Coordinates of C-alpha atoms in Angstrom, one line a residue:
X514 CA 28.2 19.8 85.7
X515 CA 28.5 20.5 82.3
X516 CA 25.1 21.2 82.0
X517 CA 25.2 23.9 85.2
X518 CA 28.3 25.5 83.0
X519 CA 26.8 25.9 79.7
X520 CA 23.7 26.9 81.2
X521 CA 26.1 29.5 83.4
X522 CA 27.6 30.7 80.2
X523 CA 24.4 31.9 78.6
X524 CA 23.3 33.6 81.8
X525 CA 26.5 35.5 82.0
X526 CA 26.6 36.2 78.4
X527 CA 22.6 37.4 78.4
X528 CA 23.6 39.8 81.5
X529 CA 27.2 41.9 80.1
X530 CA 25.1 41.6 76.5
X531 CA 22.5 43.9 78.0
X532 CA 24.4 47.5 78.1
X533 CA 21.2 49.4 80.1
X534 CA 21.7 46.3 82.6
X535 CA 25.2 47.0 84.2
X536 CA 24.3 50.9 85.2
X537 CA 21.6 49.6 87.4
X538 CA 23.3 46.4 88.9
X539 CA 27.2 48.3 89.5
X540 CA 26.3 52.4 89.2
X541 CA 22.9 52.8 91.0
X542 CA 24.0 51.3 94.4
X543 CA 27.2 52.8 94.4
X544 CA 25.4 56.2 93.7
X545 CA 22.9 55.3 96.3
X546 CA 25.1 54.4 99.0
X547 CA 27.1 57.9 98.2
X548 CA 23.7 60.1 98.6
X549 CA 21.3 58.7 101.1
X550 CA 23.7 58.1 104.5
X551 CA 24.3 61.8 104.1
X552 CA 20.3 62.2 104.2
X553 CA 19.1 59.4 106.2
X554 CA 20.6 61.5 109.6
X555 CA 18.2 61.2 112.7
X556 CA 20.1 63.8 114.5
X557 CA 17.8 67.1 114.3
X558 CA 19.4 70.3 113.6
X559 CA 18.7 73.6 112.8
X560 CA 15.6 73.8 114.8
X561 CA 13.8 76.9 114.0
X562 CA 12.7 79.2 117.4
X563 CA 10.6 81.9 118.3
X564 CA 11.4 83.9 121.0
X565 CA 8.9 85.6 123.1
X566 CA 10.4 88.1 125.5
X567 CA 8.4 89.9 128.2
X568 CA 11.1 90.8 130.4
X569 CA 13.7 92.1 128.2
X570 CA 16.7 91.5 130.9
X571 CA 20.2 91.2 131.1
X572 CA 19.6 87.3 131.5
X573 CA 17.1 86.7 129.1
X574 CA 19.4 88.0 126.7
X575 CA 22.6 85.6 127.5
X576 CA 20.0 82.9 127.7
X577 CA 18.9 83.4 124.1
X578 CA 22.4 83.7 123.2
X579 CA 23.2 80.4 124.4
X580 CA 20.4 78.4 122.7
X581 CA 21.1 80.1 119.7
X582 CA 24.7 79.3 120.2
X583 CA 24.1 75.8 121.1
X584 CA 24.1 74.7 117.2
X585 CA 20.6 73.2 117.5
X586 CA 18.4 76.3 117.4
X587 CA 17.8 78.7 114.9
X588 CA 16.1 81.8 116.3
X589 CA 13.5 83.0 113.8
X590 CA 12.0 85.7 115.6
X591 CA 12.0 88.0 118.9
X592 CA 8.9 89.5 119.7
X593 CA 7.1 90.6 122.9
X594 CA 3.8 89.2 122.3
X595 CA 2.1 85.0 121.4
X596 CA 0.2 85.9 119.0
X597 CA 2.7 87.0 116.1
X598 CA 5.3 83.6 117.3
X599 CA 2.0 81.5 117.0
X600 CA 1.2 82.6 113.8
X601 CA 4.9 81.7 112.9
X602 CA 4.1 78.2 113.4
X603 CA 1.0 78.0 111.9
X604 CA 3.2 79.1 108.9
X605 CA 6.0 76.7 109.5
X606 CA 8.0 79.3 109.8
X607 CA 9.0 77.8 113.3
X608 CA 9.5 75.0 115.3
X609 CA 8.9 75.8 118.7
X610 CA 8.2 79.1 120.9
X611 CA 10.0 80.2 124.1
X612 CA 8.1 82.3 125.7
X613 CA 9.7 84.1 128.8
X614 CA 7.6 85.8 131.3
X615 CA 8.0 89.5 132.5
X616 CA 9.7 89.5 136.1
X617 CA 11.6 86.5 134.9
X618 CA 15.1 88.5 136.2
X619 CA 13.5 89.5 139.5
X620 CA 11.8 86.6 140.2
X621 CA 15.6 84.9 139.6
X622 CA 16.8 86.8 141.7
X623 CA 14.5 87.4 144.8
X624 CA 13.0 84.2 144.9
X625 CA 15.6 81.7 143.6
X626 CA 13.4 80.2 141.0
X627 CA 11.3 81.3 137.1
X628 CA 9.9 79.6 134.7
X629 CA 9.7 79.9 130.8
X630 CA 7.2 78.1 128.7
X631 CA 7.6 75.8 125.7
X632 CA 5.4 75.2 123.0
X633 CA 6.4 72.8 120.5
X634 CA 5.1 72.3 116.6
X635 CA 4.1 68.1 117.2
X636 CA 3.1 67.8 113.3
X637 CA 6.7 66.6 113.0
X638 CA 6.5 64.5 116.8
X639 CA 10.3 63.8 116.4
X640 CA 11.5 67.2 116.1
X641 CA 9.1 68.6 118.6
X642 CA 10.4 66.0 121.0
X643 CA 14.0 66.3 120.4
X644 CA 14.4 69.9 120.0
X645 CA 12.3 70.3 123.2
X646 CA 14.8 68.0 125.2
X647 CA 17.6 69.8 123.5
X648 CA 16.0 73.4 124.7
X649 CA 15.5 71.8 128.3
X650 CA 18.6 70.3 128.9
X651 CA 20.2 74.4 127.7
X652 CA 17.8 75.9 130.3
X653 CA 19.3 73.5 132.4
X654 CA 22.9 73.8 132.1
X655 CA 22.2 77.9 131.7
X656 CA 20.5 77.1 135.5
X657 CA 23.2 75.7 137.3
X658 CA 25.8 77.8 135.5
X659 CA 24.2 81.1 137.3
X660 CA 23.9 78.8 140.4
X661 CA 27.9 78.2 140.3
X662 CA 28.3 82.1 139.8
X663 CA 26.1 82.9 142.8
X664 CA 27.4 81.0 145.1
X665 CA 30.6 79.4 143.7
X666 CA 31.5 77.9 147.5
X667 CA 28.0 76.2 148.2
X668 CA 28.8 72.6 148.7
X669 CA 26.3 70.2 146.9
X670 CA 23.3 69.3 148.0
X671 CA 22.7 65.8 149.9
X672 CA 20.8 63.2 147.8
X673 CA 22.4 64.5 144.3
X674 CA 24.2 61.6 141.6
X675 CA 26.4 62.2 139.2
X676 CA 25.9 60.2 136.3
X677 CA 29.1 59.4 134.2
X678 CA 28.2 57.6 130.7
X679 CA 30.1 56.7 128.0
X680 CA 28.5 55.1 124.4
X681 CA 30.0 52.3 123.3
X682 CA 30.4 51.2 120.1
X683 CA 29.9 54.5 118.6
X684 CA 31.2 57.0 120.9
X685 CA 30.7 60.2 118.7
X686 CA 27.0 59.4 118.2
X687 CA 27.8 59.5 114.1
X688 CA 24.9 58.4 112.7
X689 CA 26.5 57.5 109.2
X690 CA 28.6 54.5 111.6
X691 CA 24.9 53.3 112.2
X692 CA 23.2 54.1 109.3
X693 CA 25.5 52.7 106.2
X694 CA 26.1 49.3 107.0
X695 CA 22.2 49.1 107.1
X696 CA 22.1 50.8 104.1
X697 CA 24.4 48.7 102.3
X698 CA 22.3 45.4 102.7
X699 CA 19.5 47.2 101.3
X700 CA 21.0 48.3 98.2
X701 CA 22.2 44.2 97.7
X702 CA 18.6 43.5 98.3
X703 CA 16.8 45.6 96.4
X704 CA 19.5 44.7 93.2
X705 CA 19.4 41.1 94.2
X706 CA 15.3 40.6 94.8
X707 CA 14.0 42.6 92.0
X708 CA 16.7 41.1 89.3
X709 CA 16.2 37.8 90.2
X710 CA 12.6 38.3 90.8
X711 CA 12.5 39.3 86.7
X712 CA 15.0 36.9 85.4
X713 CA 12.5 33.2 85.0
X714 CA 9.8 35.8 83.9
X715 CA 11.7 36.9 81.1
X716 CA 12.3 33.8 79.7
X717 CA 8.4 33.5 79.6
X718 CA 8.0 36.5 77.9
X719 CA 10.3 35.8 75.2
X720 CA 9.0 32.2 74.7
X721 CA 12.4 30.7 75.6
X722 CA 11.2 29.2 78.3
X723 CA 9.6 26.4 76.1
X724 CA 12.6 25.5 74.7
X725 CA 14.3 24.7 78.2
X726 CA 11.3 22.6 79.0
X727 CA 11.4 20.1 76.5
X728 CA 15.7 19.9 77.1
X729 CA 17.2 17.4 79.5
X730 CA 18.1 20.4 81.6
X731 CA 16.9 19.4 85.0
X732 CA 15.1 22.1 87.2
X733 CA 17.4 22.5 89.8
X734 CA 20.0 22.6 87.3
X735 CA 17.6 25.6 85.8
X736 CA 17.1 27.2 89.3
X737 CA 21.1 27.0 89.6
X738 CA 21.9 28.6 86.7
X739 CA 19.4 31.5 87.7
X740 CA 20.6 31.9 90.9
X741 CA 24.5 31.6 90.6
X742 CA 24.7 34.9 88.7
X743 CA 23.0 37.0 90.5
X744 CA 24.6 35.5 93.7
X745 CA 28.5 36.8 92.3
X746 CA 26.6 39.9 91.3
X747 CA 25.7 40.5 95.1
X748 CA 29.1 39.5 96.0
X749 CA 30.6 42.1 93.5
X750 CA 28.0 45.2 94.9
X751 CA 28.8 44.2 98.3
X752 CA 32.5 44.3 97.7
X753 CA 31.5 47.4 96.2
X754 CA 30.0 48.9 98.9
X755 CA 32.4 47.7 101.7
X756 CA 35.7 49.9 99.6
X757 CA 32.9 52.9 99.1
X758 CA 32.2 52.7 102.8
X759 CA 36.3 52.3 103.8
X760 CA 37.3 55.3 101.5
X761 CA 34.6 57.8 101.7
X762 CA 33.0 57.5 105.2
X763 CA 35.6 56.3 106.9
X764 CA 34.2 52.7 108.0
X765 CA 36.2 49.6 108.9
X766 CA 34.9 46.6 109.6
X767 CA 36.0 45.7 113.4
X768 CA 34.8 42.2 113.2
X769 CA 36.3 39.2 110.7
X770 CA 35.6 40.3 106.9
X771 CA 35.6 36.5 106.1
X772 CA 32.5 36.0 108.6
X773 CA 30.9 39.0 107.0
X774 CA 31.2 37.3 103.5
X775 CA 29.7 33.6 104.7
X776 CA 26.7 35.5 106.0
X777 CA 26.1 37.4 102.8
X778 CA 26.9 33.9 101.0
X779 CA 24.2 32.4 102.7
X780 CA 21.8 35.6 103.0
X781 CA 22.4 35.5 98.7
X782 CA 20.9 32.5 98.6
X783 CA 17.9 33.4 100.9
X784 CA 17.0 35.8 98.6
X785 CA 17.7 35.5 95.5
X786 CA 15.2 32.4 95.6
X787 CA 13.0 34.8 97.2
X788 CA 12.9 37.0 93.7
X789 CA 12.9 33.3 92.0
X790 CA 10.0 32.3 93.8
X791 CA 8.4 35.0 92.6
X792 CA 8.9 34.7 89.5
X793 CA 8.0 31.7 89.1
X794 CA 4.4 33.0 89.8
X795 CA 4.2 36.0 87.6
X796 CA 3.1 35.7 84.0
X797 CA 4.7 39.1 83.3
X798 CA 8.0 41.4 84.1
X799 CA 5.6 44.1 85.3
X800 CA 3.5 42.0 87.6
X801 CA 6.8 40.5 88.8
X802 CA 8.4 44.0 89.5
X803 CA 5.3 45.3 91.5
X804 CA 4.7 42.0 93.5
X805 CA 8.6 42.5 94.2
X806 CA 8.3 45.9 95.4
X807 CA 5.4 45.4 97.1
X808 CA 7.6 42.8 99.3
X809 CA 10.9 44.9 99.2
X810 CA 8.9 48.0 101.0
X811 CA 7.9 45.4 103.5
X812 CA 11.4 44.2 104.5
X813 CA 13.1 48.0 104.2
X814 CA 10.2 49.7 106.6
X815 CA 10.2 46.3 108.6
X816 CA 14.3 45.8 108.9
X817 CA 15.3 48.0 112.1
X818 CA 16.5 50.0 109.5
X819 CA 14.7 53.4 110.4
X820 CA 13.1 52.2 113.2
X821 CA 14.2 50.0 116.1
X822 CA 12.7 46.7 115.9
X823 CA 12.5 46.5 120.3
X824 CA 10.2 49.5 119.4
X825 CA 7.3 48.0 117.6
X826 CA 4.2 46.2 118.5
X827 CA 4.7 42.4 119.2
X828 CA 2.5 41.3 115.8
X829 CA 5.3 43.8 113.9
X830 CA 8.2 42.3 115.5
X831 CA 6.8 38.8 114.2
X832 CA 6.2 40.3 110.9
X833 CA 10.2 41.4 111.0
X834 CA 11.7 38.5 112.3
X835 CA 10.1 37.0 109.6
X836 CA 11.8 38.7 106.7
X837 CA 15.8 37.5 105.8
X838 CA 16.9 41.8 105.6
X839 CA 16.0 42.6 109.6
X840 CA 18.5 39.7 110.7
X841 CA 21.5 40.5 108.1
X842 CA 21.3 44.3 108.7
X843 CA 21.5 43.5 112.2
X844 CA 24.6 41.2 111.7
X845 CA 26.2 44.1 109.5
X846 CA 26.0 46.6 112.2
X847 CA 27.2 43.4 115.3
X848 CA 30.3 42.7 113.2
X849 CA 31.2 45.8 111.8
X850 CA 30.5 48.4 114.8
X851 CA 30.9 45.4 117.6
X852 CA 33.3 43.2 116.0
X853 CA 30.8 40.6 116.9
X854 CA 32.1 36.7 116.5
X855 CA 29.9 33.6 114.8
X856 CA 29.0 32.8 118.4
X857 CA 27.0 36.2 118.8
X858 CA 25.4 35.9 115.4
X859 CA 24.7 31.9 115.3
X860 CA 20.9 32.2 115.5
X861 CA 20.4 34.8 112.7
X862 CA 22.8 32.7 110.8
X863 CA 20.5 29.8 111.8
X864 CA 17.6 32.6 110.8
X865 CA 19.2 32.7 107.2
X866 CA 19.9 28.9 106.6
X867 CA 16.3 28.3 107.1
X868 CA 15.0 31.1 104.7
X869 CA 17.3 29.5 102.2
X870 CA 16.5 26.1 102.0
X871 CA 12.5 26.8 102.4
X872 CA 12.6 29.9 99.7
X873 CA 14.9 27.7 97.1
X874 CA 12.9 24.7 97.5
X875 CA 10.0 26.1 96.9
X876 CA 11.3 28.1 93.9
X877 CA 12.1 24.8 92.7
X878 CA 9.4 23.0 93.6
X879 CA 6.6 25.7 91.7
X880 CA 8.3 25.4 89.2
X881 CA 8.4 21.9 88.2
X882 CA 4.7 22.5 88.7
X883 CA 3.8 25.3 86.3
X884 CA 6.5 23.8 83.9

């Protein structure tokens, strides 16, 4: 043990020596975690819309006003003809066009039924999508609500549901709730895999790692002293991140903090001998950094981060189950959103164990190899 302590010591000491270091392992993430919840927002806002009106009536007009109301829509133009609203798409000037034929008001009125066309820009296919739901489910509302003024004693029709929902877990749809725990494991990976992946590299560059190899320093000893480190450095950023979370956005933890913290323990492990493994294979800092990044982008596309993981192709949900980040970030948002218990998250913990001891051992294994 004295051996894992002295060894410790100069790990510790090598780290708080380098001044240029702390910035990027305390500051960065902090700074990161402040900035990109308040980007990363799926909700779609401030649609832009072009109105084309050939009727020019009394309800065409409180129509408008009630998408534009609506806080969705922003109404870019109102003109009586395509052409001009197409040619504001083509110079992404808009979103999508309404275009609302003439007789619209009498045809409301006579026969009890009109119809409006949508055209939607797809280059951005979420946008066009949402904002097209959003403007049909305003036409909607705007239907029924001149329904209930017309006849405000018709009973309902036979055959009709009403649906009452409630969301769960995040009943105000804030996407920050969703988004920041997942965000938060990033940040620890991304700090955890690419320091760790540069830390046995280094010592090749500098020629130090000679010097270990002819000392009685045994290599799990070595790989310990590597990984330790780096491990209370997670712990710290996490710690970090969990009081950044609290104070600015608001976020408590509904499940047990302690079972939070022997995930991450575990998780730590996983991939910090991840970034060890690595390098143990690269000859160079620079060809350690890119093969680390190359993996990182991987696991951040891959994690259910952005993108539901039920969503994707069978060979991509293989590829992602694969990878140590999809199973913590979906822990973080079970315990914190669900207050989920060890028996909900038992097999990604199982997930986790696994990563660790394969992606340790075979740190330590390559490395009595290349040695």
């Amino acid at each position: 043990m004295r051996t894992l302590r002295l060894l410790l010591e100069k790990e510790f000491r090598q780290i708080f020596r380098d001044k240029g270091l702390l910035p990027i392992i305390f500051v960065m993430p902090m700074m990161q975690l402040l900035i990109m919840p308040l980007a990363a927002n799926f909700d779609v806002k401030n649609i832009n819309l072009a109105v084309v009106d050939r009727d020019h009536s009394t309800y065409t007009q409180q129509m408008v006003s009630r998408i534009a109301s609506s806080g969705y829509f922003h109404v870019t133009g109102y003109y009586t003809d395509y052409t001009p609203a197409r040619q504001q798409i083509e110079r992404e000037k808009a979103d999508i066009i309404l275009e609302i034929p003439a007789h619209f008001e009498v045809d409301l009125v006579k026969e009890n039924k009109a119809s409006v066309y949508v055209a939607a820009d797809a280059i951005n296919g979420t946008k066009a999508g949402l904002g097209s739901a959003y403007l049909n489910t305003i036409l909607t509302d705007f239907n029924n609500e001149i329904r209930m003024k017309w006849l405000p004693d018709a009973a309902p029709r036979p055959g009709t549901i009403d649906v009452t929902f409630s969301n769960w877990f995040n009943p105000n749809m804030n996407y920050r709730l969703y988004m920041v725990p997942g965000i938060l494991v990033l940040l620890v990976t991304m700090v955890g895999g690419f320091i760790a992946a540069l830390n046995i590299v280094k010592e090749k560059e500098i020629g130090t790692i000679e010097q270990i190899n002819v000392t009685p320093v045994k290599k799990w000893q070595f790989i310990l002293g590597k990984l330790i480190p780096f491990w209370v450095i997670g712990m710290v950023d996490f710690t970090l991140g969990l009081l950044l979370a609290r104070f600015v956005y608001g976020i408590i933890p509904l499940g047990s903090l302690l079972l939070l913290y022997g995930f991450l323990a575990v998780y730590l492990v996983a991939l910090l001998g991840f970034g060890l493994l690595i390098s143990t294979y690269s000859d160079n800092q620079l060809q350690a950094m890119f093969v680390a990044f190359f993996f990182i982008m991987i696991f951040m596309l891959m994690s259910g981060l952005f993108v539901s993981v039920d969503n994707m192709p069978k060979w991509a949900k293989m590829i992602a189950n694969l990878t140590p980040v999809t199973h913590f970030i979906d822990v973080m948002r079970m315990v914190v959103l669900k207050g989920s218990r060890f028996a909900d998250i038992k097999m990604q913990f199982l997930y986790e164990l696994a990563f660790a001891v394969v992606l340790n051992g075979w740190a330590i294994w390559n490395y009595r190899k290349t040695a």
